[in-house]
Short mmCIF file of C-alpha atoms and ligand atoms in Angstrom, two decimals:
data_model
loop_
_atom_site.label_atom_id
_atom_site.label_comp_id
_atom_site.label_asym_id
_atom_site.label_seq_id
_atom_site.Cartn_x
_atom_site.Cartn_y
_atom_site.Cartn_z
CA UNK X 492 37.16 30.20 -9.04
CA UNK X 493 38.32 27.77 -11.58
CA UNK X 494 39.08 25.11 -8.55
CA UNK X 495 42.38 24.20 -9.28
CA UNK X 496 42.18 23.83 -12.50
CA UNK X 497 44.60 26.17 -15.36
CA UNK X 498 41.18 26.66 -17.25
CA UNK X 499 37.11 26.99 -17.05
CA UNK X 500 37.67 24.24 -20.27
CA UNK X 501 39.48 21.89 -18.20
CA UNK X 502 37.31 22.28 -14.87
CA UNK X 503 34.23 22.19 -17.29
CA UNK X 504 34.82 19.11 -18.39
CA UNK X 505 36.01 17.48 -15.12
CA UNK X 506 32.55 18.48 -14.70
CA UNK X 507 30.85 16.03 -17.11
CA UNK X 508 29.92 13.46 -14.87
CA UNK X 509 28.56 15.94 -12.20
CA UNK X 510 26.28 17.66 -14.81
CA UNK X 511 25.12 14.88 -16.46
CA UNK X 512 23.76 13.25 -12.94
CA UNK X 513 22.02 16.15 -12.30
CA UNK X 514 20.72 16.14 -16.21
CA UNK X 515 19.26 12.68 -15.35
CA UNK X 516 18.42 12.88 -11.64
CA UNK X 517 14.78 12.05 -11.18
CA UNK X 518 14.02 11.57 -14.66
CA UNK X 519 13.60 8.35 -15.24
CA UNK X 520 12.57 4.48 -14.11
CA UNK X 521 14.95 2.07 -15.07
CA UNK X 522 13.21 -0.89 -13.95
CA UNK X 523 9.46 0.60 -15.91
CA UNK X 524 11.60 2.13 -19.07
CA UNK X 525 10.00 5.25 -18.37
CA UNK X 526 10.56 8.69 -18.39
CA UNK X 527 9.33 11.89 -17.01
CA UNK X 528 10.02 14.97 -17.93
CA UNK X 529 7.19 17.26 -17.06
CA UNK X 530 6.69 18.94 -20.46
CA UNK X 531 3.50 20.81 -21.12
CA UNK X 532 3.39 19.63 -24.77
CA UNK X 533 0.56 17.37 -24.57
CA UNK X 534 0.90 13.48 -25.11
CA UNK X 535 -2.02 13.97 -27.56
CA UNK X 536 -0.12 16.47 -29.46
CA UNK X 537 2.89 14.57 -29.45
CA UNK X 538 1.27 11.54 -30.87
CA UNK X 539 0.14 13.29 -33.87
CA UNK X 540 3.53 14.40 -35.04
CA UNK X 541 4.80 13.34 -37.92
CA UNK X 542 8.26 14.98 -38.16
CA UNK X 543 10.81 16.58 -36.24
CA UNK X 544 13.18 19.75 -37.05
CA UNK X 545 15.91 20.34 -34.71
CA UNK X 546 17.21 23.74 -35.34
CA UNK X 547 20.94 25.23 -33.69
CA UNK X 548 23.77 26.04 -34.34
CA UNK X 549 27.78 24.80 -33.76
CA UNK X 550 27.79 22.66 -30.87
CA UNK X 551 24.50 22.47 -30.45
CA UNK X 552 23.63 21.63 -33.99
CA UNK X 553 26.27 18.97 -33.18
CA UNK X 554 23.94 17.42 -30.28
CA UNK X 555 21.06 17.63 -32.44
CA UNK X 556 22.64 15.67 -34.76
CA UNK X 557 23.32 12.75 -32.18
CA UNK X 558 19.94 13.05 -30.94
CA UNK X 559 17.96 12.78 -34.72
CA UNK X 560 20.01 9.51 -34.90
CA UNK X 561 18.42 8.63 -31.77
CA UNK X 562 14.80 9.87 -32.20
CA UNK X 563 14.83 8.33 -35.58
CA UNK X 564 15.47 4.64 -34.45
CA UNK X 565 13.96 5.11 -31.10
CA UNK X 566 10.83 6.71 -32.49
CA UNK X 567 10.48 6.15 -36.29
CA UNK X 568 9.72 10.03 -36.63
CA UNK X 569 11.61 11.23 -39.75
CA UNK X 570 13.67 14.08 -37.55
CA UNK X 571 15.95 16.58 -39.65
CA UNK X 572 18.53 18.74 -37.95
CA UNK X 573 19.14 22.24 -39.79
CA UNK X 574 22.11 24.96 -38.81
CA UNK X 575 19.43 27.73 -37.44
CA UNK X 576 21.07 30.67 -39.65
CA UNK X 577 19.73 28.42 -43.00
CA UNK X 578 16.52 27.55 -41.59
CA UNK X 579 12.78 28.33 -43.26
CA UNK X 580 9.89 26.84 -42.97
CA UNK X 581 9.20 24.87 -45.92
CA UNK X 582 5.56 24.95 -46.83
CA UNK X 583 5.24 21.72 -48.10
CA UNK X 584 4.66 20.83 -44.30
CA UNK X 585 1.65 20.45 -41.78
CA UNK X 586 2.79 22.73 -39.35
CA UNK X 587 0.59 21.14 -36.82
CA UNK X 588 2.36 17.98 -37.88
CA UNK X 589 5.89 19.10 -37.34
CA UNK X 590 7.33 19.90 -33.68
CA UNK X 591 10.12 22.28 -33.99
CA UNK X 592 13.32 21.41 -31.45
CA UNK X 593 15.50 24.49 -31.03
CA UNK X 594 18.94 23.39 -28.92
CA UNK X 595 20.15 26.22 -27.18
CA UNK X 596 22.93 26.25 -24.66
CA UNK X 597 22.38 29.89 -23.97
CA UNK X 598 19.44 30.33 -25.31
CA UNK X 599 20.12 33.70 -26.63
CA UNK X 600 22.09 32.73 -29.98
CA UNK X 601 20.36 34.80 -32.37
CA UNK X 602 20.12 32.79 -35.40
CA UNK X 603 18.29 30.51 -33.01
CA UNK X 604 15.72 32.29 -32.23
CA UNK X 605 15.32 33.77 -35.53
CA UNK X 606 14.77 30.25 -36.86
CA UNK X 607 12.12 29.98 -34.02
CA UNK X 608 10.28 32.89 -34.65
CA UNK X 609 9.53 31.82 -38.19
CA UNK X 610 8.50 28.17 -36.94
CA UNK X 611 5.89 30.08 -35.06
CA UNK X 612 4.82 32.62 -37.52
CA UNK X 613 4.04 29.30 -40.11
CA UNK X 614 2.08 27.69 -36.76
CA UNK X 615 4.28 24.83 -35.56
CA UNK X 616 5.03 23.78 -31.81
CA UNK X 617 8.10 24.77 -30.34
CA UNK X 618 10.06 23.29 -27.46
CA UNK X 619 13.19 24.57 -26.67
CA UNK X 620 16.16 22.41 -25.02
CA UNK X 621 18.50 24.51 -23.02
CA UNK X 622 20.81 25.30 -20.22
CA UNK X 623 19.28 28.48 -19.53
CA UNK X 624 16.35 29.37 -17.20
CA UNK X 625 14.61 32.89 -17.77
CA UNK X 626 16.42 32.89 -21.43
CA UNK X 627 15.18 34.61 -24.19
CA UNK X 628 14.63 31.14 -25.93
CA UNK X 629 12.02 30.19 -23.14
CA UNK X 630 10.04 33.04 -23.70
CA UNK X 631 9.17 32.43 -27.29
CA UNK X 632 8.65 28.18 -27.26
CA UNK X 633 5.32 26.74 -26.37
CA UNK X 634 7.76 24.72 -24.10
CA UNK X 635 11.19 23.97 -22.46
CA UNK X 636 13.25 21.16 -21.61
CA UNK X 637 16.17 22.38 -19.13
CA UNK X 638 19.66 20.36 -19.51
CA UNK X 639 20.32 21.29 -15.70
CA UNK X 640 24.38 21.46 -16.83
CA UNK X 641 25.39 24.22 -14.58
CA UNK X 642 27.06 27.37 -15.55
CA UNK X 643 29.62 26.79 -18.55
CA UNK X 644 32.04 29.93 -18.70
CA UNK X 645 34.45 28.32 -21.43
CA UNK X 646 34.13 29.88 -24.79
CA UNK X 647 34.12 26.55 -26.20
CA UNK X 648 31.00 24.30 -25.46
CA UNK X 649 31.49 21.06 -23.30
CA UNK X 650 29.58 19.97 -20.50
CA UNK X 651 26.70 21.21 -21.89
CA UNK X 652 27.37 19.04 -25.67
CA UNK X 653 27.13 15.74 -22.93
CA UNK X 654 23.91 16.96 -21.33
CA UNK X 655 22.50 18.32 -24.90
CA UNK X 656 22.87 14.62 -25.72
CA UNK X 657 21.74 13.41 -22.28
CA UNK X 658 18.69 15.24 -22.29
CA UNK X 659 17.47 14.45 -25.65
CA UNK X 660 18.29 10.33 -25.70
CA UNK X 661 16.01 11.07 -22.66
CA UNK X 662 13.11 13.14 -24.67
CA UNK X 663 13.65 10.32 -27.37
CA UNK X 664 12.65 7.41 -25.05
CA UNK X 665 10.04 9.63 -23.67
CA UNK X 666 8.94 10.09 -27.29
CA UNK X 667 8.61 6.27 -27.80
CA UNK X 668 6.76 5.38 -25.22
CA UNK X 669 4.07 7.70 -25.73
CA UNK X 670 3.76 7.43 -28.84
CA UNK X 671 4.15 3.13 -28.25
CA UNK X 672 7.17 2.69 -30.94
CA UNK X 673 9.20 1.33 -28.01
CA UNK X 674 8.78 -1.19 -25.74
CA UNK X 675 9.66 -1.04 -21.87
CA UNK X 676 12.53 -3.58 -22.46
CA UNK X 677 13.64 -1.83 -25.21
CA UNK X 678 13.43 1.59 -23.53
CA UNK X 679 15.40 -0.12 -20.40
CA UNK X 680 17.86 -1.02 -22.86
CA UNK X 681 18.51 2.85 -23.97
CA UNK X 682 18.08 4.09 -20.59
CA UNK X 683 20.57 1.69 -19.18
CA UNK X 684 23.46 3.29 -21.63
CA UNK X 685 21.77 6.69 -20.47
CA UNK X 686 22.65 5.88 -16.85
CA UNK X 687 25.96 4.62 -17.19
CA UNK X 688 27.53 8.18 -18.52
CA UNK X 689 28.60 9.35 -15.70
CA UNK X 690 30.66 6.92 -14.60
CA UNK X 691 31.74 6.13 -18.54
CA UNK X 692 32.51 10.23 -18.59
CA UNK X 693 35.08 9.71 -15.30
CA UNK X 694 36.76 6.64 -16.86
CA UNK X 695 38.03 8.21 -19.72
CA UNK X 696 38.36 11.38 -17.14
CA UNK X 697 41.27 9.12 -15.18
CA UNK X 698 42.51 8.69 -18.46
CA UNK X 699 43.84 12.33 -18.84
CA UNK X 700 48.05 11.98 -17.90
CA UNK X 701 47.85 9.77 -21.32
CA UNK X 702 45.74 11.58 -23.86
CA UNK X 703 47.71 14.44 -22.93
CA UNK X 704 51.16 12.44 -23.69
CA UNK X 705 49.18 11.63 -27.00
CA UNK X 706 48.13 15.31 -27.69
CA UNK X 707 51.71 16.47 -27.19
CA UNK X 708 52.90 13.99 -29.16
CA UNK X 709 50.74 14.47 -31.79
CA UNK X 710 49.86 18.00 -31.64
CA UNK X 711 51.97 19.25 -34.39
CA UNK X 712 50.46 17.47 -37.13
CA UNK X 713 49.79 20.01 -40.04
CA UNK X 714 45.90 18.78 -40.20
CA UNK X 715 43.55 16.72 -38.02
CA UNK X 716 40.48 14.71 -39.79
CA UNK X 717 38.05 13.00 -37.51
CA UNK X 718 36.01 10.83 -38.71
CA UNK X 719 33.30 8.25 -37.77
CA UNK X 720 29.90 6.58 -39.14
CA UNK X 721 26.44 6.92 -37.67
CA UNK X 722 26.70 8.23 -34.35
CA UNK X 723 30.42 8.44 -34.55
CA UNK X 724 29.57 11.09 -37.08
CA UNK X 725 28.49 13.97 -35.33
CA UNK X 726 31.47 13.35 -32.46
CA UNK X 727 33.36 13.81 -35.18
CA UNK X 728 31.76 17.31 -36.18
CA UNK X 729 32.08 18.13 -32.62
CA UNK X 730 35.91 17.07 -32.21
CA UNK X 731 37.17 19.28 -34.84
CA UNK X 732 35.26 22.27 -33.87
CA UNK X 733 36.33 21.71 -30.69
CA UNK X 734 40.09 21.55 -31.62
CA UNK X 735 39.98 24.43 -34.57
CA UNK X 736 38.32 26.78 -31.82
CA UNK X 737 41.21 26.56 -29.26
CA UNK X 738 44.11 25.62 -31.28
CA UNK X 739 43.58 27.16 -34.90
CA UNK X 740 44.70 23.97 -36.11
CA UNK X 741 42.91 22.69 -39.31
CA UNK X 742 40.49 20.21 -38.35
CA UNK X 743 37.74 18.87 -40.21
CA UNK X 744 35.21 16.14 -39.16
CA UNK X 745 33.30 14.10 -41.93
CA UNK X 746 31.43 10.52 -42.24
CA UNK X 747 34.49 8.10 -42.42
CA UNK X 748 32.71 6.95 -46.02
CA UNK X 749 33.75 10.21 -47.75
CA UNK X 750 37.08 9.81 -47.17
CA UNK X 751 37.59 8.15 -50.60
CA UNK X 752 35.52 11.27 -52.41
CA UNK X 753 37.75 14.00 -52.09
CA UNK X 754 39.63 14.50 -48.49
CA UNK X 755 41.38 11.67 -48.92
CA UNK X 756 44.04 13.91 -51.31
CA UNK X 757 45.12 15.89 -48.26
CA UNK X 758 46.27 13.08 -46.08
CA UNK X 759 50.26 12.94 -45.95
CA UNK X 760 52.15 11.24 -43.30
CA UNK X 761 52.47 14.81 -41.16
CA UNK X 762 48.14 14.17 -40.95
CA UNK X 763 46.40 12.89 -37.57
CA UNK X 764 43.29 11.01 -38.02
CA UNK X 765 41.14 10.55 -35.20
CA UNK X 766 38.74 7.80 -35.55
CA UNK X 767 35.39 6.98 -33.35
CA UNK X 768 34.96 3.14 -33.72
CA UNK X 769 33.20 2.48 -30.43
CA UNK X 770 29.84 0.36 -30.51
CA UNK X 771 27.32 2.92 -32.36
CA UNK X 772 29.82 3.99 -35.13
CA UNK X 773 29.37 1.09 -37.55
CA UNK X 774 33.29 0.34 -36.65
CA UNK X 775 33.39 -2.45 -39.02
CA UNK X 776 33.19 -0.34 -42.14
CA UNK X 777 35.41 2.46 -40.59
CA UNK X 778 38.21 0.10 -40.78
CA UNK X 779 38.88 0.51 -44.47
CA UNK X 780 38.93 3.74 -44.31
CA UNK X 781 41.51 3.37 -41.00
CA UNK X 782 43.74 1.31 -43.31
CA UNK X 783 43.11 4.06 -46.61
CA UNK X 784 44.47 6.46 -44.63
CA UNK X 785 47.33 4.46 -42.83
CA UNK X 786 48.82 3.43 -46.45
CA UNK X 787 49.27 7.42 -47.02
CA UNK X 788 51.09 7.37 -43.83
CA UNK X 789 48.81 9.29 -41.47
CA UNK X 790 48.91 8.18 -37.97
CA UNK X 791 45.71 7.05 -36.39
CA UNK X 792 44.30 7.59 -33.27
CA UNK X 793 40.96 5.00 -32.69
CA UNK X 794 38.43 5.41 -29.63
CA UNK X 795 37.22 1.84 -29.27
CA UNK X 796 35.13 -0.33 -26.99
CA UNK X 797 37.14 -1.41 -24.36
CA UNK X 798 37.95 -5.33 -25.13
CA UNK X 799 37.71 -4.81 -28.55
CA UNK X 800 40.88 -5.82 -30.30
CA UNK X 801 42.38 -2.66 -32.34
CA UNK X 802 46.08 -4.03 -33.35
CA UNK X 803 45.48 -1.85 -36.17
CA UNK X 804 45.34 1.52 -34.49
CA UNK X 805 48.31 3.24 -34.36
CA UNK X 806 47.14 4.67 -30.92
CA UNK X 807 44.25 3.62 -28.98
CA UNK X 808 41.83 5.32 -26.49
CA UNK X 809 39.53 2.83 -24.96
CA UNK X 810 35.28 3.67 -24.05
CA UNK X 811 33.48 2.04 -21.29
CA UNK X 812 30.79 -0.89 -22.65
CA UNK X 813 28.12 1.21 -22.48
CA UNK X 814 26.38 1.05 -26.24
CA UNK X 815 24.36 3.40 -28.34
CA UNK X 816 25.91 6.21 -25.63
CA UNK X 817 29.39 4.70 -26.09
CA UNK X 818 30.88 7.65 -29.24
CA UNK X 819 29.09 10.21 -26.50
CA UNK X 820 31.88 9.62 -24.15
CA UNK X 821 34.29 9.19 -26.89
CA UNK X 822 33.65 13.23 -27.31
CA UNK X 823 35.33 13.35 -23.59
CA UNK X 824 38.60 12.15 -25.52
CA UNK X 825 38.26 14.75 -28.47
CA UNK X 826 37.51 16.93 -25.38
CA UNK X 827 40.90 16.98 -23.96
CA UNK X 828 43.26 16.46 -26.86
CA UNK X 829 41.96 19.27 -28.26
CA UNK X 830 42.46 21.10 -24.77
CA UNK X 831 46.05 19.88 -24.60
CA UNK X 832 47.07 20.43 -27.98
CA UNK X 833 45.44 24.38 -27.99
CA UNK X 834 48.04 24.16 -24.27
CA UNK X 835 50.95 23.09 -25.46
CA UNK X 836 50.78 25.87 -28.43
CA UNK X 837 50.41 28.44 -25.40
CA UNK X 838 46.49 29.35 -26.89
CA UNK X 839 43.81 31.89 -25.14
CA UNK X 840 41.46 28.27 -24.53
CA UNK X 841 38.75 30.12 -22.56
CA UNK X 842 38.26 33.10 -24.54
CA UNK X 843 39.98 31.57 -28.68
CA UNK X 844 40.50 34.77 -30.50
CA UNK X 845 37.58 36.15 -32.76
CA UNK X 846 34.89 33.86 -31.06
CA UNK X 847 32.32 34.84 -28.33
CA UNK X 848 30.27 32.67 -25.46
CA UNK X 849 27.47 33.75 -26.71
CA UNK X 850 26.25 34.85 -30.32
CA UNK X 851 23.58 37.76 -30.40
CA UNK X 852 24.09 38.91 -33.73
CA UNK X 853 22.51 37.50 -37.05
C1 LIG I 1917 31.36 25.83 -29.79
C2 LIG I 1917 30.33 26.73 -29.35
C3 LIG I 1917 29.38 27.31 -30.34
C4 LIG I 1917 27.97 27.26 -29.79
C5 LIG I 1917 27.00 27.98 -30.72
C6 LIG I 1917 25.55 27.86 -30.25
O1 LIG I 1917 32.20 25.42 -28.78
O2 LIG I 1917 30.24 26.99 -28.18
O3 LIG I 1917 29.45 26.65 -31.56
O4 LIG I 1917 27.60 25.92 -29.63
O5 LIG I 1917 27.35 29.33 -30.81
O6 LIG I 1917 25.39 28.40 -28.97
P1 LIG I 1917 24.10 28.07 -28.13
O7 LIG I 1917 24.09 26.64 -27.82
O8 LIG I 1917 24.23 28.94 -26.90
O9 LIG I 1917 22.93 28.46 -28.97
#
């Protein structure tokens, strides 16, 4: 059942560019930069909000996090992303004013539908974005937005972080238009990065025979920090979860700027940085970090836009032109060192000890 492959993980993320097709089939017009999504929330409603709170938790909170990025320069709505288990409903706010986003892969984590239960009770709109049809999650939102990823069986989340992303560049363009903050060329300009993650996702897919030479070269570093600026950022976040979960390695993921303000003291020349500096990730500024780290001795490992020249990587994983989209597929390379540095250690990768699929408990 796992079609050839040694784990759900692995077959889940050979997945990718299956489940994000089917996240995107018939959702949008390239050629009229528009998108469809057949919400109920009204487009009146939606033009009178004024902010945005996404609310989830690990992974999820992780997509959220690429999306606010989005919404925010795609839609100039001020969008804030909170872990679910910390959220309350501050009453400084219009709650008819604020839309509340909860991202859900299962849509049963129960801190996640706590935090939507009180976003109700103080009278905001709910929409929930999830993988799950008939969910508990999609009984208590006003509406839902499905990510159409397929099954994921894998403890740790991956398919579903792509379509989590996928779905909610989509919902941001969407967003735009209605509420006339973007124009059709620029929204063909987003949706044009949007299509081309499929085919991105496979490239770096082909990829695998060297990223695991990398990983097993590399795996026995005594700590991993990934790092990476704007939307570089939360791939980071996402990397190192991804890696602590299946290999109990230390991993940490931060904004390549804060470095220099304290984690810099734990990089020795037995650390592994992994660094996004793909189109999207302000690359320019990572590079000082790239080289702080580097004079410590730490070995660097840079996703980068392919034809970009990165002499100053000590090893370099190359992303598809695509854009805004482009640290998105740089995930895919987090995606599978992690999964062959948790192999070569001989880990439990679908089912990492102390973790479940599926979090019911507060
Ligand atoms: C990480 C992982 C978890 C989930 C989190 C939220 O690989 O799977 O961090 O992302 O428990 O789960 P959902 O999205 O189902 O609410």
């Amino acid at each position: 059942e796992k079609g050839g492959f040694d784990h759900y993980m692995l077959k889940e993320i050979h997945e990718q560019p299956r489940a994000l097709r089917q996240t995107l089939s018939g959702r949008f017009d390239i050629d009229a930069g528009t998108v469809d999504l057949d919400l109920d929330l009204e487009e009146a409603y939606l033009n009178s909000v004024e902010e945005i709170q996404i609310i989830a938790c690990g992974t999820s909170n992780y997509a959220g996090r690429y999306a606010a990025e989005l919404l925010e320069s795609v839609t100039e709505v001020r969008t804030s992303v909170e872990v679910a288990s910390e959220y309350e409903f501050d009453g400084g706010r219009d709650p008819w004013r604020t839309l509340v986003v909860a991202v859900t892969q299962s849509g049963e984590t129960a801190d996640t539908l706590s935090a939507v239960r009180k976003a109700k009770q103080a009278g905001a709109r709910t929409l929930a974005v999830t993988n799950t049809l008939g969910s508990t999650v999609t009984r208590e939102v006003d509406d839902s937005l499905f990510i159409r990823a397929g099954p994921e069986i894998g403890v740790a989340a991956t398919k579903t972080f792509a379509s989590q992303v996928a779905t909610l560049s989509l919902f941001a363009v969407y967003l735009g238009r209605v509420r006339g903050s973007v124009s059709s060329a620029e929204a063909t300009t987003v949706l044009e990065s949007i299509r081309a993650l499929p085919g991105a996702v496979q490239q770096i897919l082909d990829d695998e025979d060297y990223i695991r030479e990398v990983a097993e070269e590399h795996g026995d570093s005594n700590a991993f920090f990934f790092i990476g600026r704007r939307f570089g950022h939360p791939v980071s976040l996402e990397g190192a979860l991804k890696l602590k979960e299946i290999s109990y390695d230390h991993a940490e993921g931060f904004p390549a700027g804060e470095l220099k303000h304290g984690p810099l003291a734990l990089v020795t020349p037995e650390t592994t940085v992994l660094a996004v500096v793909t189109e999207g990730s302000n690359a320019d500024e990572t590079l000082n970090n790239i080289k702080e780290v580097q004079a410590r001795g730490a070995t660097v490992i840079g996703a980068a836009s392919a034809g970009d020249s990165t002499e100053y990587l000590d090893v370099q994983f190359s992303v598809p032109d695509i854009g805004l989209l482009e640290p998105l597929v740089t995930n895919v390379y987090w995606q599978l060192f992690a999964y062959y540095v948790a192999k070569s250690k001989g880990r439990n990768i679908d089912k990492p000890r102390n973790l479940a699929k599926s979090v019911t408990v507060e």
